[in-house]
Amino acid sequence: MRDPHPSRQAAPTTASHIAGRAAVQAPGAIDRLIGMFSSPAVVEEPPQGHDEQLLADIGQFLSSHRLGVTPATLRAAHDFVVGSDLTLVRKVREREDAGQRITQPWIEGLTAQGRRTNERQQNEELLHDLEQQAVALEHAAKSASTATSDYGDTLEQGGNRIGEGKGSDLDSLVDLVQGMVRHTRTLHGKLIETEERAGTMRRDLDKARRQAAQDHLTGLPNRRAFATRLELAIRENDGPADDGDTAHAKHNAPPICVGFCDIDHFKQFNDTYGHDTGDRVLREVAQHLSRTTGADCYVARHGGEEFALLFEGLALDDAHRHLDQSRASMGERRLKDRRTGKELGMITFSAGLTQREPGVPASDVLRLADEALYAAKQQGRNRIVARQP
């Protein structure tokens, strides 16, 4: 991944320079490197070609920041060098630009956040799988219940016809059929009960899945929900096939704009007033964005002090105007510390915005929006930078 602002690249010993030299992503290289340190008895062939350059860049990242060799620092160095974690890339650059050190505790803190995000995603996937299984169970129980009921009716009708005859053998057969009918009716009742339980489980799982797609602090959709919504919007815009009609539809499809917002100097609020006040600031900004960006904007908390926005049906200039009005009105608000009554000062945010071109994947759109946010931070914060595709 190359630095979107080459004029701002640091000296060759900095992480920004390393990122600029990483031409190819090689996910297996970092795993091999971790394996070299964790399993010294295993001897592998040395990597060749671009893997050698990648390993050199990872080593330079670690040495330039005086970081120890641990799985967390190796993974962070790899993700920065190849540009696979946009948030990490931007946060490293911001710390470099501010003259702050990239330390092992800082990296481990980011790694812990990433682990929690992955755990939430795995839980959401598990809930989805369980919900699908509950639906299948409910359907199977209903089908079996119907079949059992029909079978019981058939047995009962047959028993009635047999009962019209005479003789001890017939009497025994009637008793047998009637016993089978009672057993079938009992089984039918149990299947109905199973169907009802499966329905209750499905509804509970559906509720849990909806809650799992929500950020509990702000009440906004979370990162996973935003990714799902963006992919859905892209599929609807691009259409199912690549024929003449679809190409025409793509050209005339409603625009999609994606943005990232980041609260300026948020760490200072946490350090000065405590995490409770920091959480309050997050909720205030979340509510403000939801109220002021318009009905065509889907707002989600992307993680930490960062929010993601999806404008459907608005071109870049219109989306920029909506978001800039929201930014300006946010800067006019004043919050007070509830304990001391002291004003917290101006709360502002920076944002990056881009419009998706037809056929462009979600990952590229998000990267452009993130680069625009980085530019907004570099240009002094409290501003919106729009980046054309």
Coordinates of C-alpha atoms in Angstrom, one line a residue:
M1 CA 0.0 0.0 0.0
R2 CA 1.4 3.4 -1.0
D3 CA 1.0 6.5 1.0
P4 CA -1.8 8.6 -0.5
H5 CA 0.2 11.7 0.4
P6 CA 3.8 11.1 -0.8
S7 CA 4.8 14.7 -0.1
R8 CA 4.2 13.9 3.6
Q9 CA 6.3 10.8 3.7
A10 CA 8.8 10.7 6.6
A11 CA 12.5 9.9 6.4
P12 CA 13.4 6.4 5.2
T13 CA 13.6 5.1 8.8
T14 CA 9.9 5.7 9.5
A15 CA 6.9 3.4 9.1
S16 CA 5.3 5.6 6.5
H17 CA 8.3 5.0 4.2
I18 CA 8.1 1.2 4.8
A19 CA 4.4 1.2 3.8
G20 CA 5.2 3.1 0.6
R21 CA 7.7 0.3 -0.4
A22 CA 5.3 -2.6 0.2
A23 CA 4.2 -3.5 -3.3
V24 CA 2.4 -6.8 -2.7
Q25 CA 0.5 -8.4 0.1
A26 CA 1.7 -11.8 1.2
P27 CA -0.4 -13.0 4.1
G28 CA 1.6 -16.2 4.5
A29 CA 4.9 -14.4 5.2
I30 CA 3.9 -13.1 8.7
D31 CA 2.7 -16.6 9.7
R32 CA 6.0 -18.1 8.6
L33 CA 7.9 -15.4 10.6
I34 CA 5.8 -16.0 13.7
G35 CA 6.5 -19.7 13.3
M36 CA 10.2 -19.1 13.1
F37 CA 10.1 -17.5 16.6
S38 CA 7.6 -19.8 18.2
S39 CA 8.9 -23.1 16.8
P40 CA 12.7 -23.0 16.6
A41 CA 12.9 -26.7 15.9
V42 CA 11.0 -26.3 12.6
V43 CA 13.3 -25.4 9.7
E44 CA 11.6 -23.9 6.6
E45 CA 13.0 -22.7 3.3
P46 CA 13.7 -19.0 3.3
P47 CA 11.0 -16.9 1.5
Q48 CA 11.8 -15.7 -2.0
G49 CA 11.0 -12.7 -4.1
H50 CA 8.5 -10.2 -2.7
D51 CA 8.4 -12.2 0.6
E52 CA 12.0 -11.2 1.2
Q53 CA 11.1 -7.5 0.7
L54 CA 8.1 -7.9 2.9
L55 CA 10.1 -9.4 5.7
A56 CA 12.7 -6.7 5.4
D57 CA 10.0 -4.0 5.6
I58 CA 8.5 -5.7 8.6
G59 CA 11.9 -5.8 10.3
Q60 CA 12.5 -2.1 9.5
F61 CA 9.1 -1.2 11.0
L62 CA 10.0 -3.0 14.2
S63 CA 13.5 -1.6 14.5
S64 CA 12.6 2.0 13.6
H65 CA 10.1 2.0 16.5
R66 CA 12.3 -0.1 18.8
L67 CA 9.6 -2.7 19.1
G68 CA 10.2 -6.2 20.5
V69 CA 9.4 -9.3 18.4
T70 CA 6.0 -10.6 19.6
P71 CA 3.0 -12.0 17.7
A72 CA 1.1 -8.7 18.3
T73 CA 3.9 -6.5 17.0
L74 CA 4.6 -8.8 14.0
R75 CA 1.0 -8.8 13.1
A76 CA 0.7 -5.1 13.4
A77 CA 3.8 -4.5 11.4
H78 CA 2.6 -6.9 8.6
D79 CA -0.9 -5.2 8.5
F80 CA 0.7 -1.8 8.3
V81 CA 3.2 -2.7 5.6
V82 CA 0.7 -4.3 3.3
G83 CA -2.1 -1.9 4.2
S84 CA -4.6 -4.6 5.2
D85 CA -5.8 -2.6 8.3
L86 CA -6.7 0.9 7.2
T87 CA -7.5 2.1 10.7
L88 CA -4.1 0.9 11.9
V89 CA -2.3 2.6 9.0
R90 CA -4.0 5.9 9.7
K91 CA -3.5 5.8 13.4
V92 CA 0.2 5.0 13.0
R93 CA 0.6 7.9 10.6
E94 CA -1.2 10.3 12.9
R95 CA 1.1 9.3 15.8
E96 CA 4.1 9.8 13.6
D97 CA 2.9 13.2 12.4
A98 CA 2.3 14.2 16.0
G99 CA 5.8 13.2 17.0
Q100 CA 4.4 10.4 19.3
R101 CA 6.1 7.0 19.7
I102 CA 4.7 3.8 18.4
T103 CA 5.0 1.6 21.5
Q104 CA 4.4 -2.0 22.3
P105 CA 1.6 -1.2 24.8
W106 CA -0.1 1.0 22.2
I107 CA 0.0 -1.7 19.6
E108 CA -1.2 -4.4 22.1
G109 CA -4.1 -2.1 23.0
L110 CA -5.1 -1.9 19.3
T111 CA -4.7 -5.7 19.0
A112 CA -7.0 -6.2 22.0
Q113 CA -9.6 -4.0 20.3
G114 CA -9.3 -6.0 17.1
R115 CA -9.7 -9.3 19.1
R116 CA -12.9 -8.0 20.7
T117 CA -14.2 -7.0 17.3
N118 CA -13.4 -10.5 15.9
E119 CA -15.1 -12.2 18.8
R120 CA -18.2 -10.1 18.3
Q121 CA -18.2 -11.0 14.6
Q122 CA -17.8 -14.7 15.4
N123 CA -20.7 -14.5 17.9
E124 CA -22.9 -12.8 15.3
E125 CA -22.1 -15.5 12.8
L126 CA -22.9 -18.2 15.4
L127 CA -26.2 -16.5 16.2
H128 CA -27.0 -16.5 12.5
D129 CA -26.2 -20.2 12.1
L130 CA -28.3 -21.0 15.2
E131 CA -31.2 -19.0 13.8
Q132 CA -31.0 -20.9 10.5
Q133 CA -31.0 -24.2 12.4
A134 CA -34.0 -23.1 14.5
V135 CA -35.9 -22.3 11.3
A136 CA -35.0 -25.7 9.8
L137 CA -36.1 -27.4 13.1
E138 CA -39.4 -25.5 13.2
H139 CA -40.1 -26.5 9.5
A140 CA -39.2 -30.1 10.1
A141 CA -41.3 -30.4 13.2
K142 CA -44.3 -28.8 11.4
S143 CA -43.9 -31.2 8.5
A144 CA -43.5 -34.2 10.8
S145 CA -46.5 -33.1 12.8
T146 CA -48.7 -32.8 9.7
A147 CA -47.5 -36.2 8.5
T148 CA -48.1 -37.8 11.9
S149 CA -51.6 -36.3 12.1
D150 CA -52.5 -37.7 8.6
Y151 CA -51.1 -41.1 9.5
G152 CA -53.2 -41.1 12.7
D153 CA -56.3 -40.2 10.7
T154 CA -55.6 -43.1 8.3
L155 CA -55.1 -45.6 11.1
E156 CA -58.3 -44.5 12.8
Q157 CA -60.3 -44.8 9.6
G158 CA -58.8 -48.3 9.0
G159 CA -59.6 -49.3 12.5
N160 CA -63.2 -48.2 12.2
R161 CA -63.6 -50.3 9.0
I162 CA -62.0 -53.3 10.7
G163 CA -64.3 -52.9 13.7
E164 CA -67.3 -53.4 11.6
G165 CA -66.4 -57.1 11.2
K166 CA -66.6 -59.9 13.8
G167 CA -64.4 -62.4 15.5
S168 CA -61.7 -62.5 18.2
D169 CA -58.9 -62.0 15.7
L170 CA -60.5 -58.9 14.4
D171 CA -61.0 -57.7 18.0
S172 CA -57.3 -58.1 18.7
L173 CA -56.4 -56.2 15.5
V174 CA -58.8 -53.4 16.4
D175 CA -57.2 -53.1 19.8
L176 CA -53.8 -53.0 18.1
V177 CA -54.8 -50.3 15.7
Q178 CA -56.5 -48.2 18.4
G179 CA -53.3 -48.4 20.5
M180 CA -51.3 -47.3 17.4
V181 CA -53.7 -44.4 17.0
R182 CA -53.3 -43.3 20.6
H183 CA -49.5 -43.5 20.3
T184 CA -49.6 -41.5 17.1
R185 CA -51.8 -38.8 18.6
T186 CA -49.4 -38.6 21.6
L187 CA -46.5 -38.2 19.2
H188 CA -48.4 -35.6 17.2
G189 CA -48.9 -33.6 20.4
K190 CA -45.2 -33.7 21.2
L191 CA -44.3 -32.6 17.7
I192 CA -46.6 -29.6 18.0
E193 CA -44.9 -28.8 21.3
T194 CA -41.4 -29.1 19.5
E195 CA -42.6 -26.8 16.7
E196 CA -43.7 -24.2 19.2
R197 CA -40.4 -24.4 21.1
A198 CA -38.5 -24.1 17.8
G199 CA -40.5 -21.0 16.9
T200 CA -39.8 -19.4 20.3
M201 CA -36.1 -20.2 19.9
R202 CA -36.1 -18.7 16.4
R203 CA -37.7 -15.5 17.6
D204 CA -35.3 -15.2 20.5
L205 CA -32.3 -15.8 18.2
D206 CA -33.6 -13.2 15.8
K207 CA -33.8 -10.7 18.6
A208 CA -30.3 -11.6 19.7
R209 CA -29.0 -11.2 16.2
R210 CA -30.5 -7.7 15.9
Q211 CA -29.0 -6.8 19.2
A212 CA -25.6 -8.2 18.0
A213 CA -25.8 -5.8 15.0
Q214 CA -26.1 -2.8 17.4
D215 CA -23.5 -0.8 19.2
H216 CA -24.7 -0.9 22.8
L217 CA -23.0 2.4 23.9
T218 CA -24.5 4.6 21.2
G219 CA -27.5 2.6 19.9
L220 CA -26.2 2.9 16.4
P221 CA -25.6 0.0 14.0
N222 CA -22.2 -1.5 14.5
R223 CA -19.3 -2.1 12.0
R224 CA -20.6 -5.5 10.8
A225 CA -24.1 -4.1 10.2
F226 CA -22.6 -1.2 8.2
A227 CA -20.6 -3.6 6.1
T228 CA -23.7 -5.7 5.4
R229 CA -25.7 -2.6 4.5
L230 CA -23.0 -1.3 2.1
E231 CA -22.7 -4.6 0.3
L232 CA -26.5 -4.7 -0.1
A233 CA -26.5 -1.2 -1.6
I234 CA -23.7 -2.1 -4.0
R235 CA -25.4 -5.3 -5.1
E236 CA -28.7 -3.4 -5.7
N237 CA -26.8 -0.7 -7.7
D238 CA -24.7 -3.1 -9.8
G239 CA -27.5 -5.5 -10.7
P240 CA -27.4 -9.3 -11.3
A241 CA -25.7 -9.5 -14.7
D242 CA -23.3 -7.8 -17.0
D243 CA -25.3 -7.2 -20.1
G244 CA -26.3 -4.1 -22.1
D245 CA -29.4 -3.4 -20.0
T246 CA -27.4 -3.8 -16.7
A247 CA -24.7 -1.5 -18.0
H248 CA -27.2 1.1 -18.8
A249 CA -28.8 0.6 -15.3
K250 CA -25.4 0.9 -13.6
H251 CA -24.8 4.2 -15.4
N252 CA -28.1 5.6 -14.3
A253 CA -28.1 3.9 -10.8
P254 CA -28.6 6.2 -7.8
P255 CA -25.2 7.4 -6.4
I256 CA -23.7 5.9 -3.3
C257 CA -21.3 7.9 -1.1
V258 CA -19.3 6.6 1.9
G259 CA -17.7 8.6 4.6
F260 CA -15.7 8.2 7.8
C261 CA -16.0 10.6 10.8
D262 CA -13.5 10.8 13.6
I263 CA -13.9 12.9 16.8
D264 CA -11.0 15.3 17.0
H265 CA -8.7 15.0 20.0
F266 CA -11.0 12.4 21.6
K267 CA -8.2 10.9 23.7
Q268 CA -7.9 14.3 25.5
F269 CA -11.5 14.1 26.7
N270 CA -10.9 10.6 28.1
D271 CA -7.6 11.6 29.7
T272 CA -8.9 14.9 31.2
Y273 CA -12.4 14.0 32.2
G274 CA -12.5 10.2 32.4
H275 CA -14.1 7.5 30.4
D276 CA -17.6 8.2 31.5
T277 CA -17.4 11.7 30.0
G278 CA -15.8 10.2 26.9
D279 CA -18.7 7.8 26.5
R280 CA -21.1 10.7 26.9
V281 CA -19.3 12.5 24.1
L282 CA -19.5 9.5 21.9
R283 CA -23.3 9.2 22.5
E284 CA -23.8 12.9 21.8
V285 CA -21.9 12.8 18.5
A286 CA -23.7 9.6 17.5
Q287 CA -27.1 11.2 18.1
H288 CA -26.1 14.4 16.4
L289 CA -25.0 12.6 13.3
S290 CA -28.2 10.6 13.2
R291 CA -30.3 13.7 13.5
T292 CA -28.5 16.0 11.2
T293 CA -27.2 14.0 8.2
G294 CA -30.6 13.4 6.7
A295 CA -32.9 10.5 6.0
D296 CA -30.7 9.2 3.2
C297 CA -27.8 8.7 5.5
Y298 CA -27.1 5.4 7.3
V299 CA -24.9 6.1 10.3
A300 CA -22.9 3.4 12.2
R301 CA -20.3 3.3 14.9
H302 CA -17.2 1.9 13.2
G303 CA -15.2 1.5 16.3
G304 CA -13.6 3.7 19.0
E305 CA -14.3 7.3 18.2
E306 CA -14.9 6.6 14.5
F307 CA -18.3 6.6 12.7
A308 CA -19.1 5.3 9.2
L309 CA -21.7 6.9 7.0
L310 CA -23.5 5.6 3.9
F311 CA -25.4 8.2 1.7
E312 CA -27.8 6.5 -0.7
G313 CA -29.2 8.5 -3.6
L314 CA -27.0 11.6 -2.9
A315 CA -24.1 12.7 -5.2
L316 CA -20.8 13.7 -3.6
D317 CA -21.5 17.4 -3.5
D318 CA -24.9 16.9 -1.8
A319 CA -23.5 14.4 0.7
H320 CA -20.6 16.8 1.4
R321 CA -23.1 19.6 2.1
H322 CA -25.2 17.5 4.5
L323 CA -22.2 16.3 6.4
D324 CA -20.5 19.7 6.5
Q325 CA -23.7 21.3 7.9
S326 CA -23.7 18.5 10.6
R327 CA -20.1 19.3 11.4
A328 CA -20.7 23.0 11.7
S329 CA -23.7 22.6 14.0
M330 CA -21.8 20.1 16.2
G331 CA -19.0 22.7 16.7
E332 CA -21.6 25.2 18.0
R333 CA -22.7 22.9 20.8
R334 CA -21.2 23.1 24.3
L335 CA -21.2 20.2 26.7
K336 CA -20.5 20.5 30.4
D337 CA -18.9 18.1 32.8
R338 CA -21.8 16.8 35.0
R339 CA -19.6 16.6 38.1
T340 CA -18.0 20.0 38.0
G341 CA -20.3 22.0 35.7
K342 CA -17.2 23.0 33.7
E343 CA -17.5 23.3 29.9
L344 CA -15.8 20.6 28.0
G345 CA -14.9 22.9 25.2
M346 CA -15.7 22.6 21.5
I347 CA -16.4 19.1 20.2
T348 CA -15.5 18.7 16.5
F349 CA -15.0 16.0 14.1
S350 CA -13.1 15.4 10.9
A351 CA -14.5 13.4 8.0
G352 CA -13.5 11.9 4.7
L353 CA -16.0 11.3 1.9
T354 CA -16.0 9.6 -1.5
Q355 CA -18.5 8.6 -4.1
R356 CA -18.5 5.0 -5.4
E357 CA -18.1 4.4 -9.1
P358 CA -20.1 1.4 -10.7
G359 CA -18.2 -1.8 -10.4
V360 CA -15.8 -0.6 -7.6
P361 CA -15.7 -3.1 -4.6
A362 CA -16.6 -2.0 -1.1
S363 CA -13.0 -2.4 0.1
D364 CA -11.7 0.2 -2.4
V365 CA -14.5 2.6 -1.5
L366 CA -13.7 2.3 2.2
R367 CA -10.0 2.8 1.4
L368 CA -10.7 6.1 -0.5
A369 CA -12.9 7.3 2.4
D370 CA -10.3 6.5 4.9
E371 CA -7.6 8.3 2.9
A372 CA -9.9 11.4 2.7
L373 CA -10.3 11.3 6.5
Y374 CA -6.5 11.1 6.9
A375 CA -6.2 14.2 4.6
A376 CA -8.8 16.0 6.8
K377 CA -6.8 15.3 9.9
Q378 CA -3.6 16.4 8.1
Q379 CA -5.2 19.7 7.0
G380 CA -6.0 20.8 10.5
R381 CA -9.1 18.8 11.6
N382 CA -12.7 20.0 12.0
R383 CA -13.3 19.8 8.2
I384 CA -14.6 17.5 5.5
V385 CA -12.4 16.3 2.7
A386 CA -14.2 14.8 -0.3
R387 CA -12.1 12.6 -2.6
Q388 CA -13.2 11.9 -6.1
P389 CA -12.9 8.2 -7.2

